[in-house]
CSV table of C-alpha atoms in Angstrom, one decimal:
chain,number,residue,atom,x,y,z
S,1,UNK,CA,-14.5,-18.7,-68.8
S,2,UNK,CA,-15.3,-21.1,-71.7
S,3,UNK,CA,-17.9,-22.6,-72.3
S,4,UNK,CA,-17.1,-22.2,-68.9
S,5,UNK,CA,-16.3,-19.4,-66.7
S,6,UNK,CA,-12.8,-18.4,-66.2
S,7,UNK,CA,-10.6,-17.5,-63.5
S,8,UNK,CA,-9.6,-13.4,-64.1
S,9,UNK,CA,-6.9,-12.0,-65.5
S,10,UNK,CA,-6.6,-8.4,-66.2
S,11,UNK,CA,-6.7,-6.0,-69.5
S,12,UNK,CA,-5.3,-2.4,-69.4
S,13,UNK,CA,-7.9,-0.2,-68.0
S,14,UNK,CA,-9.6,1.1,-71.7
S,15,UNK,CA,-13.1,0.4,-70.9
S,16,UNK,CA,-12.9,-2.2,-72.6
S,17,UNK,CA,-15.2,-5.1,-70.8
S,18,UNK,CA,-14.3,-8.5,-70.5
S,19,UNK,CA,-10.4,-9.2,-70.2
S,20,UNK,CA,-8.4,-11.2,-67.4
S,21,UNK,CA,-5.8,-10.4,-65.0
S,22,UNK,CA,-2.3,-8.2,-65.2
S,23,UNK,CA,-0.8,-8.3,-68.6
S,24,UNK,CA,3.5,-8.4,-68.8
S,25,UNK,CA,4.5,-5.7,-70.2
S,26,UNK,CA,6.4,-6.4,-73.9
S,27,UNK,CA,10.1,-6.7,-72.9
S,28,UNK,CA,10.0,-5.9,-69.3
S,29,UNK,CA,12.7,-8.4,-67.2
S,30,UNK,CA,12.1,-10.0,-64.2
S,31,UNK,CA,15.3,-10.7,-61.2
S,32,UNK,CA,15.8,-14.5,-61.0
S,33,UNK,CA,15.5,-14.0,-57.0
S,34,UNK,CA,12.7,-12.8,-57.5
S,35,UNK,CA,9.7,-14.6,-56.2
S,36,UNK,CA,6.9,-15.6,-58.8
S,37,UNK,CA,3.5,-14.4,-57.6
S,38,UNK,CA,1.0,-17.2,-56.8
S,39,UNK,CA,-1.4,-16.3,-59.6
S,40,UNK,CA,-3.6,-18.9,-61.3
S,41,UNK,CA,-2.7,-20.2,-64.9
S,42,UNK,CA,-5.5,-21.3,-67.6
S,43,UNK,CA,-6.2,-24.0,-68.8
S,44,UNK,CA,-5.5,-24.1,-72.6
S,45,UNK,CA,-8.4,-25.3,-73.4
S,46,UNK,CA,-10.2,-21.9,-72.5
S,47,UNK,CA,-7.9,-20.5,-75.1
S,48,UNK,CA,-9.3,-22.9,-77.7
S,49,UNK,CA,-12.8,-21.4,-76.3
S,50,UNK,CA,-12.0,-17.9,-76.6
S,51,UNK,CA,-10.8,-18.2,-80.2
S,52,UNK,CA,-14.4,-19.5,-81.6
S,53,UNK,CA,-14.9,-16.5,-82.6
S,54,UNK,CA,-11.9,-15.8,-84.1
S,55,UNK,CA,-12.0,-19.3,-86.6
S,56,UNK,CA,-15.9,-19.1,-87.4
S,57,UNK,CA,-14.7,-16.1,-88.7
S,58,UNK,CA,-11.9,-17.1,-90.9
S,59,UNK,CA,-8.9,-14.8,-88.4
S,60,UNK,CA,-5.3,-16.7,-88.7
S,61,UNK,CA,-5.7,-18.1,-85.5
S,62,UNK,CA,-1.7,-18.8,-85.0
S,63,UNK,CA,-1.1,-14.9,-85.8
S,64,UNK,CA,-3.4,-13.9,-82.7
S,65,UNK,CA,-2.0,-16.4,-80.8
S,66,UNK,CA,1.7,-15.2,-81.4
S,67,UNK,CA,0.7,-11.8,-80.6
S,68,UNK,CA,-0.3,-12.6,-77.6
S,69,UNK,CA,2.9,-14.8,-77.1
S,70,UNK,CA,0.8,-17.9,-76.7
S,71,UNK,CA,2.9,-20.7,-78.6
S,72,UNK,CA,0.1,-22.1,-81.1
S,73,UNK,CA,1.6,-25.4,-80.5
S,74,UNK,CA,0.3,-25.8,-76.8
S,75,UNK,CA,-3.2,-25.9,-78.5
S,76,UNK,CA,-2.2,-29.4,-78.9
S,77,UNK,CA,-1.1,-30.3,-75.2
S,78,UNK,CA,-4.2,-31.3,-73.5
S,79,UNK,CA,-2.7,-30.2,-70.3
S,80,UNK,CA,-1.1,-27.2,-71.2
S,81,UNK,CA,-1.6,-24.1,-69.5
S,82,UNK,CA,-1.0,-20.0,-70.3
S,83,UNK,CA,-0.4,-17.1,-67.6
S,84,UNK,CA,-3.0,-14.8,-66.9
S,85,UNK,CA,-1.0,-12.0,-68.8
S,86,UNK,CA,-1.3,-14.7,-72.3
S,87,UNK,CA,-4.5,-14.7,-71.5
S,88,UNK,CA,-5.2,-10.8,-71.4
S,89,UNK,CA,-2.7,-10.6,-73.9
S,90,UNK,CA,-5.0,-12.7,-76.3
S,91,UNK,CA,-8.0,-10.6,-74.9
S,92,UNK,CA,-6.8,-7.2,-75.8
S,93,UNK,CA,-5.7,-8.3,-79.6
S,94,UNK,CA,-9.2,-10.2,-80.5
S,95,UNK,CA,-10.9,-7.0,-78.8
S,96,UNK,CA,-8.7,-4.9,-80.8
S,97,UNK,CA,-8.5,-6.7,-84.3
S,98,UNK,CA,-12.7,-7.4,-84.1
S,99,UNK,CA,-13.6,-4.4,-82.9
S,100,UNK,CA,-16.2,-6.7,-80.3
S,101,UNK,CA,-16.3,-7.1,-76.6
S,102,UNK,CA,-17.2,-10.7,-77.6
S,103,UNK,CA,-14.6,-11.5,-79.7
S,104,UNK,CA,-16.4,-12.7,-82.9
S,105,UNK,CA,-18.8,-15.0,-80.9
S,106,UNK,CA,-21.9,-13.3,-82.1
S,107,UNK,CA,-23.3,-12.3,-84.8
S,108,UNK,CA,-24.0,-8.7,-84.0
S,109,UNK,CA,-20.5,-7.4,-82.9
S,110,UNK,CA,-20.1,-5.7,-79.3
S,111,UNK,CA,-19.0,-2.4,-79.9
S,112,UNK,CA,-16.0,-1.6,-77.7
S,113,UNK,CA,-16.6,0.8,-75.1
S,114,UNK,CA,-20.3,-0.5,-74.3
S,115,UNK,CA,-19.1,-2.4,-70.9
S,116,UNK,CA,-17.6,1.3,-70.0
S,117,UNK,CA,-20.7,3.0,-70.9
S,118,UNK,CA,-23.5,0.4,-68.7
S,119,UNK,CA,-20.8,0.5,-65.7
S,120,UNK,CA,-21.8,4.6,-65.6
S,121,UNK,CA,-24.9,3.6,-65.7
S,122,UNK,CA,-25.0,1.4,-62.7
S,123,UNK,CA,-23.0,3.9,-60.4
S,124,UNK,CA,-26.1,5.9,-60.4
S,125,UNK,CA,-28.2,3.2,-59.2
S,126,UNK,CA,-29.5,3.3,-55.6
S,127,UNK,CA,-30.1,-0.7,-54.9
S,128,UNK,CA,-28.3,-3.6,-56.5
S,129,UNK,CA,-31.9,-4.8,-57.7
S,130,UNK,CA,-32.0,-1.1,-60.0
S,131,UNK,CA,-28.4,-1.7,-61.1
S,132,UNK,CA,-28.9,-5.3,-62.4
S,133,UNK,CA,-32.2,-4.4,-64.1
S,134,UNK,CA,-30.4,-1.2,-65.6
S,135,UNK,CA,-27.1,-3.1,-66.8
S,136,UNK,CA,-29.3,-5.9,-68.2
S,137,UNK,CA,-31.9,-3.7,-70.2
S,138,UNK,CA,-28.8,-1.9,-71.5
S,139,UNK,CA,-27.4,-5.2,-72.4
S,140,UNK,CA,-30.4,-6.1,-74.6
S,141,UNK,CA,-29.9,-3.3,-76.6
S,142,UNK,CA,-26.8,-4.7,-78.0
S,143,UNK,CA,-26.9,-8.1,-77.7
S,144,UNK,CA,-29.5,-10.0,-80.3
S,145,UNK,CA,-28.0,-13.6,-79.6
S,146,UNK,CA,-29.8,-13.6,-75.8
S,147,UNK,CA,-32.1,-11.5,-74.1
S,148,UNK,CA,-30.5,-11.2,-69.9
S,149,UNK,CA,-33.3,-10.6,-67.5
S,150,UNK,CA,-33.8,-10.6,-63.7
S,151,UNK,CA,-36.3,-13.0,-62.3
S,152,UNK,CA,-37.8,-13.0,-58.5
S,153,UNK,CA,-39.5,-15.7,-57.7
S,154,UNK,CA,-43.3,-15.1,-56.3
S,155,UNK,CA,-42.5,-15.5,-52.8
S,156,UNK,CA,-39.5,-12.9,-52.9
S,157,UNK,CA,-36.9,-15.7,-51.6
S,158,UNK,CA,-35.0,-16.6,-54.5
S,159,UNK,CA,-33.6,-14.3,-57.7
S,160,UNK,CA,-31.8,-15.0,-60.8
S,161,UNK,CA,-30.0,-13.9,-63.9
S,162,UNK,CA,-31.6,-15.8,-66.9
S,163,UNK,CA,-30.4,-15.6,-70.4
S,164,UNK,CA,-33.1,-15.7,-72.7
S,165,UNK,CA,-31.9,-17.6,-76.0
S,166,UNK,CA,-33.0,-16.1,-79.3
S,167,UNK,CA,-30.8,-17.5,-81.8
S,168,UNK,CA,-30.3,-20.9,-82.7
S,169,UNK,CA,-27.7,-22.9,-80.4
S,170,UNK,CA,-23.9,-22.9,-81.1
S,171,UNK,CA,-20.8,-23.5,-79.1
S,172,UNK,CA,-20.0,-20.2,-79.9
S,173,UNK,CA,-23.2,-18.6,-78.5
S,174,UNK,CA,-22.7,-20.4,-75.7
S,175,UNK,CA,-19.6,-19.3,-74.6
S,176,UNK,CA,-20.4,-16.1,-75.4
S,177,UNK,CA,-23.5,-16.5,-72.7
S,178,UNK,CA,-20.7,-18.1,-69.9
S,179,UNK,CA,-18.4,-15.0,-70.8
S,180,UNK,CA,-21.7,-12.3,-69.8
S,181,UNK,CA,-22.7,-13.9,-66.8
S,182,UNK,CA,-19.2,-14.2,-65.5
S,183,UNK,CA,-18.3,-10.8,-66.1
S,184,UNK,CA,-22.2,-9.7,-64.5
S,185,UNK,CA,-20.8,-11.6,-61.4
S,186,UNK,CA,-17.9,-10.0,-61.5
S,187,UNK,CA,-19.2,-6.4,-61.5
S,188,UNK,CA,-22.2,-7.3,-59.8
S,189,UNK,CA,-19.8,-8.2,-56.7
S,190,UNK,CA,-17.9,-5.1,-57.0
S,191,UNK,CA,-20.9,-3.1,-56.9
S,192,UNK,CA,-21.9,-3.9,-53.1
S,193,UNK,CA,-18.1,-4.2,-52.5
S,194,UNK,CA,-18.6,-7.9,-52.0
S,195,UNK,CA,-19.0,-11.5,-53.0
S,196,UNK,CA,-23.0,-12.2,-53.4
S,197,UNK,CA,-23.4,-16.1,-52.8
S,198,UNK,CA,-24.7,-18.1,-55.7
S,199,UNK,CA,-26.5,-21.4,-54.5
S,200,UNK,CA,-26.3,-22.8,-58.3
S,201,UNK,CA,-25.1,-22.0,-62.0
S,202,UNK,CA,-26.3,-23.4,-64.9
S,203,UNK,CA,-24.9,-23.0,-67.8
S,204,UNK,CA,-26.2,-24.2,-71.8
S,205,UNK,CA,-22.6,-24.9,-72.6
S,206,UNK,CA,-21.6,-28.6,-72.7
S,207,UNK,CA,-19.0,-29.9,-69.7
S,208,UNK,CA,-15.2,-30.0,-70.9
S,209,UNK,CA,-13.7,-33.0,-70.5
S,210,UNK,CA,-11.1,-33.3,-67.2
S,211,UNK,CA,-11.7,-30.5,-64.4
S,212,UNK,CA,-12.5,-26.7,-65.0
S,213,UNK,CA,-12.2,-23.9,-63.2
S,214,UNK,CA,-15.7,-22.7,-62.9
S,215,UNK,CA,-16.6,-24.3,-59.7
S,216,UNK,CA,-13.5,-22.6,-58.5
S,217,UNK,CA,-14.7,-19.5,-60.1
S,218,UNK,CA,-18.1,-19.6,-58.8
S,219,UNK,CA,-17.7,-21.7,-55.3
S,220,UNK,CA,-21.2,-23.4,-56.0
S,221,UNK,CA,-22.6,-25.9,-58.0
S,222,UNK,CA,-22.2,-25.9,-62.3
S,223,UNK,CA,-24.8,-27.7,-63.9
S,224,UNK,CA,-23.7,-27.5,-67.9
S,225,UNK,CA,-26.0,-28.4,-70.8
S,226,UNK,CA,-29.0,-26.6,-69.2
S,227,UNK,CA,-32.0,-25.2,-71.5
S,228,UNK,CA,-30.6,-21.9,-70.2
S,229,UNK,CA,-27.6,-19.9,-69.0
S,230,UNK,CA,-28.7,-18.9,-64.9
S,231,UNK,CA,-26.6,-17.4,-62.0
S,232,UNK,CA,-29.3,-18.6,-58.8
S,233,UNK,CA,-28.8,-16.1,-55.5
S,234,UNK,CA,-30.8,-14.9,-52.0
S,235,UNK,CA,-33.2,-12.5,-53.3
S,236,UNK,CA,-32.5,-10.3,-50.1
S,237,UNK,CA,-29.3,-9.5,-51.9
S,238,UNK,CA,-30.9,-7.7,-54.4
S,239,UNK,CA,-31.9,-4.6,-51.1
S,240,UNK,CA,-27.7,-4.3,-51.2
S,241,UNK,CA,-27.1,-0.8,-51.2
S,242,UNK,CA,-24.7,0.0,-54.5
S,243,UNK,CA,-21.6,1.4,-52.7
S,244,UNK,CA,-19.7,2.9,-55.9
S,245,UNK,CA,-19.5,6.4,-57.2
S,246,UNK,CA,-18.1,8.1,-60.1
S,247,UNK,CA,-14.6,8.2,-58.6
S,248,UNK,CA,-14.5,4.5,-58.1
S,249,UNK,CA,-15.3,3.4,-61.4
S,250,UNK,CA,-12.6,5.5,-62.9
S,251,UNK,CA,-10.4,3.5,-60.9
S,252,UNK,CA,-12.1,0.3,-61.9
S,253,UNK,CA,-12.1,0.7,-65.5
S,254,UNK,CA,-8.5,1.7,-65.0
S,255,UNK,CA,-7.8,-1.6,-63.4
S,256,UNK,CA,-10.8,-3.7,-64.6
S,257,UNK,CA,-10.7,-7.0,-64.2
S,258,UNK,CA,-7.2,-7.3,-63.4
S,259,UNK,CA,-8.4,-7.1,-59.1
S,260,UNK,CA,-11.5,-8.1,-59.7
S,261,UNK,CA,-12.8,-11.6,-58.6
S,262,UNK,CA,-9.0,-12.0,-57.0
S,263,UNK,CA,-10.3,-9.4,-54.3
S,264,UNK,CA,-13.7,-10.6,-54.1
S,265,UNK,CA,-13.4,-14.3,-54.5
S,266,UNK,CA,-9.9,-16.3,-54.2
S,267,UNK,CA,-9.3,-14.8,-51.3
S,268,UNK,CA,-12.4,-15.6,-49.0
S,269,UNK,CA,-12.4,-19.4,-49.5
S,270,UNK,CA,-10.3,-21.7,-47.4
S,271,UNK,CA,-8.2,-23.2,-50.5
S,272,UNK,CA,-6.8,-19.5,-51.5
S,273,UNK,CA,-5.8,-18.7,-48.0
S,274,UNK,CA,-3.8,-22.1,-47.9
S,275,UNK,CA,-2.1,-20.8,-51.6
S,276,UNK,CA,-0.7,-18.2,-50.6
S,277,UNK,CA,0.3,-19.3,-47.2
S,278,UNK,CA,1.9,-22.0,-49.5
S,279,UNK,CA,3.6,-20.1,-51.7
S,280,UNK,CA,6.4,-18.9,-48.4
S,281,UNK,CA,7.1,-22.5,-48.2
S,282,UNK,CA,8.1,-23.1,-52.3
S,283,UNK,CA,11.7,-23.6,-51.8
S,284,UNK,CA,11.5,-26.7,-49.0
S,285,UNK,CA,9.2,-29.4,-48.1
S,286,UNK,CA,5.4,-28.4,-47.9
S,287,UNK,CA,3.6,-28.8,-44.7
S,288,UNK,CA,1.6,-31.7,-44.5
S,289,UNK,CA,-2.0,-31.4,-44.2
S,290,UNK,CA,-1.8,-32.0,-40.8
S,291,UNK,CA,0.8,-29.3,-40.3
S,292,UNK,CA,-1.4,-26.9,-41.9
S,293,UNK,CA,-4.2,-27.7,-40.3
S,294,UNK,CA,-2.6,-27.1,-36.5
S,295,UNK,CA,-1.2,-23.5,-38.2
S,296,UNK,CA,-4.7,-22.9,-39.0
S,297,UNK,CA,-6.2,-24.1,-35.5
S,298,UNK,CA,-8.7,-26.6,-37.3
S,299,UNK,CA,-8.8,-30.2,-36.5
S,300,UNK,CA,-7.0,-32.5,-40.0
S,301,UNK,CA,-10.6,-34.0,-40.4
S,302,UNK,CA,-12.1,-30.8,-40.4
S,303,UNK,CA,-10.0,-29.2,-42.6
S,304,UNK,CA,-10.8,-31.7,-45.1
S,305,UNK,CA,-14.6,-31.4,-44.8
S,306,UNK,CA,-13.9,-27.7,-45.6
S,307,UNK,CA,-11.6,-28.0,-48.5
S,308,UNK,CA,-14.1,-31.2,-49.9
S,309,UNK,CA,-16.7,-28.6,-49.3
S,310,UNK,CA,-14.8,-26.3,-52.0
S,311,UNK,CA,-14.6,-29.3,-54.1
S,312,UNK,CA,-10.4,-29.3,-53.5
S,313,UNK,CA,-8.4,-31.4,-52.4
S,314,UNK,CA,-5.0,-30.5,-50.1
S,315,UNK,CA,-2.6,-32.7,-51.9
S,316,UNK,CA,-4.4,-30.9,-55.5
S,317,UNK,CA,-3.7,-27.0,-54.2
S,318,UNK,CA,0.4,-27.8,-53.8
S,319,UNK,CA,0.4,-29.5,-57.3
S,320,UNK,CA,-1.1,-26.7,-58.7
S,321,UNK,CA,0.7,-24.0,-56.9
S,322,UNK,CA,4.1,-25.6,-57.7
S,323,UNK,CA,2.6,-25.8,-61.8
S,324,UNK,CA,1.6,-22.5,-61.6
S,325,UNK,CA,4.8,-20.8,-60.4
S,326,UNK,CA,6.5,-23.2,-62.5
S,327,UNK,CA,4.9,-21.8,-65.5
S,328,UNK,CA,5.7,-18.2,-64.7
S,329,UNK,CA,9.3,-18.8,-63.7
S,330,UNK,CA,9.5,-20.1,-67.1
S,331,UNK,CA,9.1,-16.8,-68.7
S,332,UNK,CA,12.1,-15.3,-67.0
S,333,UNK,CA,15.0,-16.3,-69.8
S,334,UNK,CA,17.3,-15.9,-66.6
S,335,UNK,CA,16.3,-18.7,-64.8
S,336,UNK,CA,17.3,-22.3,-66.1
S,337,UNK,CA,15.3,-25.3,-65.8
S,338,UNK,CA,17.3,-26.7,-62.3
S,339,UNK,CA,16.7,-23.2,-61.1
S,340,UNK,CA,13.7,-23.3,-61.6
S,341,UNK,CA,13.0,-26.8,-59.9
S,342,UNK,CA,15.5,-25.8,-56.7
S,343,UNK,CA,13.2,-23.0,-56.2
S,344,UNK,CA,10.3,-25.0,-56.1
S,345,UNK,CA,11.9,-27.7,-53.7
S,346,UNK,CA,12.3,-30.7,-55.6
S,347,UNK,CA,15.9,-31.8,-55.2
S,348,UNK,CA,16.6,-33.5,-58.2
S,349,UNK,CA,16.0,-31.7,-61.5
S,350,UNK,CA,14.8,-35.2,-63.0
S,351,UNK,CA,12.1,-35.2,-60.2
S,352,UNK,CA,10.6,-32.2,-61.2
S,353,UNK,CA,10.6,-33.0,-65.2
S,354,UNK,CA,8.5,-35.4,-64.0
S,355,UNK,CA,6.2,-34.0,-62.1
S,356,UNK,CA,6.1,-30.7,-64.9
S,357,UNK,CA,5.0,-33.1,-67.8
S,358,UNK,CA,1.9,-34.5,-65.4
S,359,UNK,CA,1.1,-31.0,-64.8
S,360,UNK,CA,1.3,-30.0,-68.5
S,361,UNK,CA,1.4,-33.2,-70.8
S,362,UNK,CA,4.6,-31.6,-71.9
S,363,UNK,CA,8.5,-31.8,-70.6
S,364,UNK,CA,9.7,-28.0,-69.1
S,365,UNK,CA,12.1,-27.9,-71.6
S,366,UNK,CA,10.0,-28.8,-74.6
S,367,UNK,CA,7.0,-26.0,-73.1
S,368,UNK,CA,9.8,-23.5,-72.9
S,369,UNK,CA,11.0,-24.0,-76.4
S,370,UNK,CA,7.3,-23.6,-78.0
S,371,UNK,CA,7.4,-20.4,-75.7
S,372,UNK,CA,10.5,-19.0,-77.3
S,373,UNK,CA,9.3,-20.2,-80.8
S,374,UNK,CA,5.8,-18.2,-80.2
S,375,UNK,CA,8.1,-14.8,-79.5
S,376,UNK,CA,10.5,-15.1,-82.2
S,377,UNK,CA,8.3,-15.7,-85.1
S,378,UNK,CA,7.0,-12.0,-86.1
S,379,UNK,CA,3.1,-11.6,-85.8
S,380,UNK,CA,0.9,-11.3,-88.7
């Protein structure tokens, strides 16, 4: 999430608080024939955002970055994009070398283990309303940046989460402010074992130039720049029963956020279920939009409405599917470059070089060799 929110990606399960999606493990290989899951890459610029902290702080910003096996020269590539294990990767070791579940955004560090020690508090709550005025209160008592509070509006119909600035405006605070309310969403949904609909975000945090994934993230409309950071919902959300007990948040700080918003958001909306329906079709020519549109019994103009609805476009989802499982085939040293574009069904290797470098701003073979330089130079 930069100053945006970000797609997840997962953290071993230390009870730790914010991190994103399953991390590789050091030195583990991967079967050429084996498929590449369909998982979402980042955007490198949310890996400029995340490291804020890190440079307003004087860190060596290309020693973190190698320790996560993020090449430090894909911070130059517009276009680039990391896996969502990088991207926990980089997580864990800011978590770990600041000692802050904010990674050096604020002021007043985040002690590790805090996220652990609000989610026992919410398991204990008997409405959703008790548990987000619990985890918020609890939240004020460590955060001096922002105060979080729950507001219902006088007629009962609308609620939201508003942070409260109290320090003077920064990029850094507000990414630090996109980072809490993503992961309030994110354990917010798990609490009533569901997605709660937002009907808007705003967000203090400037726009990034080109598209984000917050919308994505969010499935409602981002307004950035705001006076104040806000998640808008149905008040009648807030009477949600919290369906969690002690035994299910061991297993969610085990696994937290690896599962997270993939169980309770990608795959409700129309775009996801066309992914990974997708991704069995990778090695030959894609069905059309009208071809997935009769497999999914909707009319080709309605299935349009639906997907422009989501703010997506058909033609957008196989680009970004074929990137993405380019990327991560990439990481297998096994698999060479025609390899890789034969398994994602472009026939001539040239045609994919193409396509790769408007996907990433870079050639595959140039992104591969910044990935082997990131692993073989030793981390600080």
């Amino acid at each position: 999430m930069s100053g945006h929110a970000l797609p997840p990606a997962g953290l071993r399960g230390d009870g730790g608080g914010p991190a994103l999606g399953p991390v590789r493990a050091s030195g583990a290989t991967v079967e050429a024939g084996t498929p590449a899951p369909a998982r979402h890459t980042i955007a490198i610029q949310h890996v400029t955002h995340i490291l804020q902290g890190g440079r307003r702080l004087g860190y060596d910003i290309e020693a973190l970055l190698r320790r996560a096996d993020i090449s430090p020269a894909l911070l130059a590539s517009p276009s680039a994009r990391v896996t969502q294990g990088q991207y926990a990767a980089l997580i864990r070791t800011l978590r770990r070398v600041m000692r802050d579940e904010l990674w050096g955004l604020l002021d007043r560090p985040v002690t590790p283990g805090v996220f652990a020690q609000v989610c026992r508090s919410l398991v204990d709550c008997a409405t959703l309303e008790d548990a987000i005025r619990t985890g918020l209160r609890l939240y004020r008592q460590h955060i001096d940046a922002f105060a979080p509070r729950l507001h219902v509006a006088a007629d009962g119909k609308t609620a939201a989460v508003v942070l409260h600035p109290r320090a003077p405006a920064s990029a850094c605070r507000s990414f630090a402010e996109s980072t809490f309310v993503f992961h309030a969403y994110a354990v917010v949904s798990w609490l009533v074992a569901g997605q709660i609909p937002l009907t808007r975000v705003e967000l203090s945090a400037a726009a990034s130039p080109g598209r984000t994934d917050t919308e994505r993230v969010f499935k409602t409309a981002v307004s950035y720049g705001q006076p104040v950071t806000a998640l808008h919902f149905d008040a009648a959300s807030l009477r949600l029963p919290v369906m969690q007990d002690a035994a299910s948040l061991r297993e969610f700080l085990r696994e937290t956020p690896r599962n997270l918003l993939i169980r309770y958001r990608d795959n409700s909306c129309l775009a996801e279920r066309i992914r990974q329906h997708l991704r069995s079709h990778l090695d030959g020519e894609l069905p059309s939009l009208e071809q997935m549109a009769q497999r999914l019994r909707l009319t080709p103009q309605t299935l349009r409405r639906r997907l422009r609805d989501e703010g997506r476009g058909y033609q957008s989802i196989k680009d970004n599917l074929r990137r993405d499982v380019a990327i991560g085939m990439m990481e297998r040293p096994g698999m060479t470059l025609q390899d890789v574009a034969l398994r994602l069904g472009f026939s001539e290797p040239s045609t994919f070089h193409r396509a790769f470098k408007k996907w990433t701003g870079v050639a595959p073979g140039e992104y591969r060799m910044r990935g082997m330089r990131a692993e073989n130079v030793p981390a600080a």
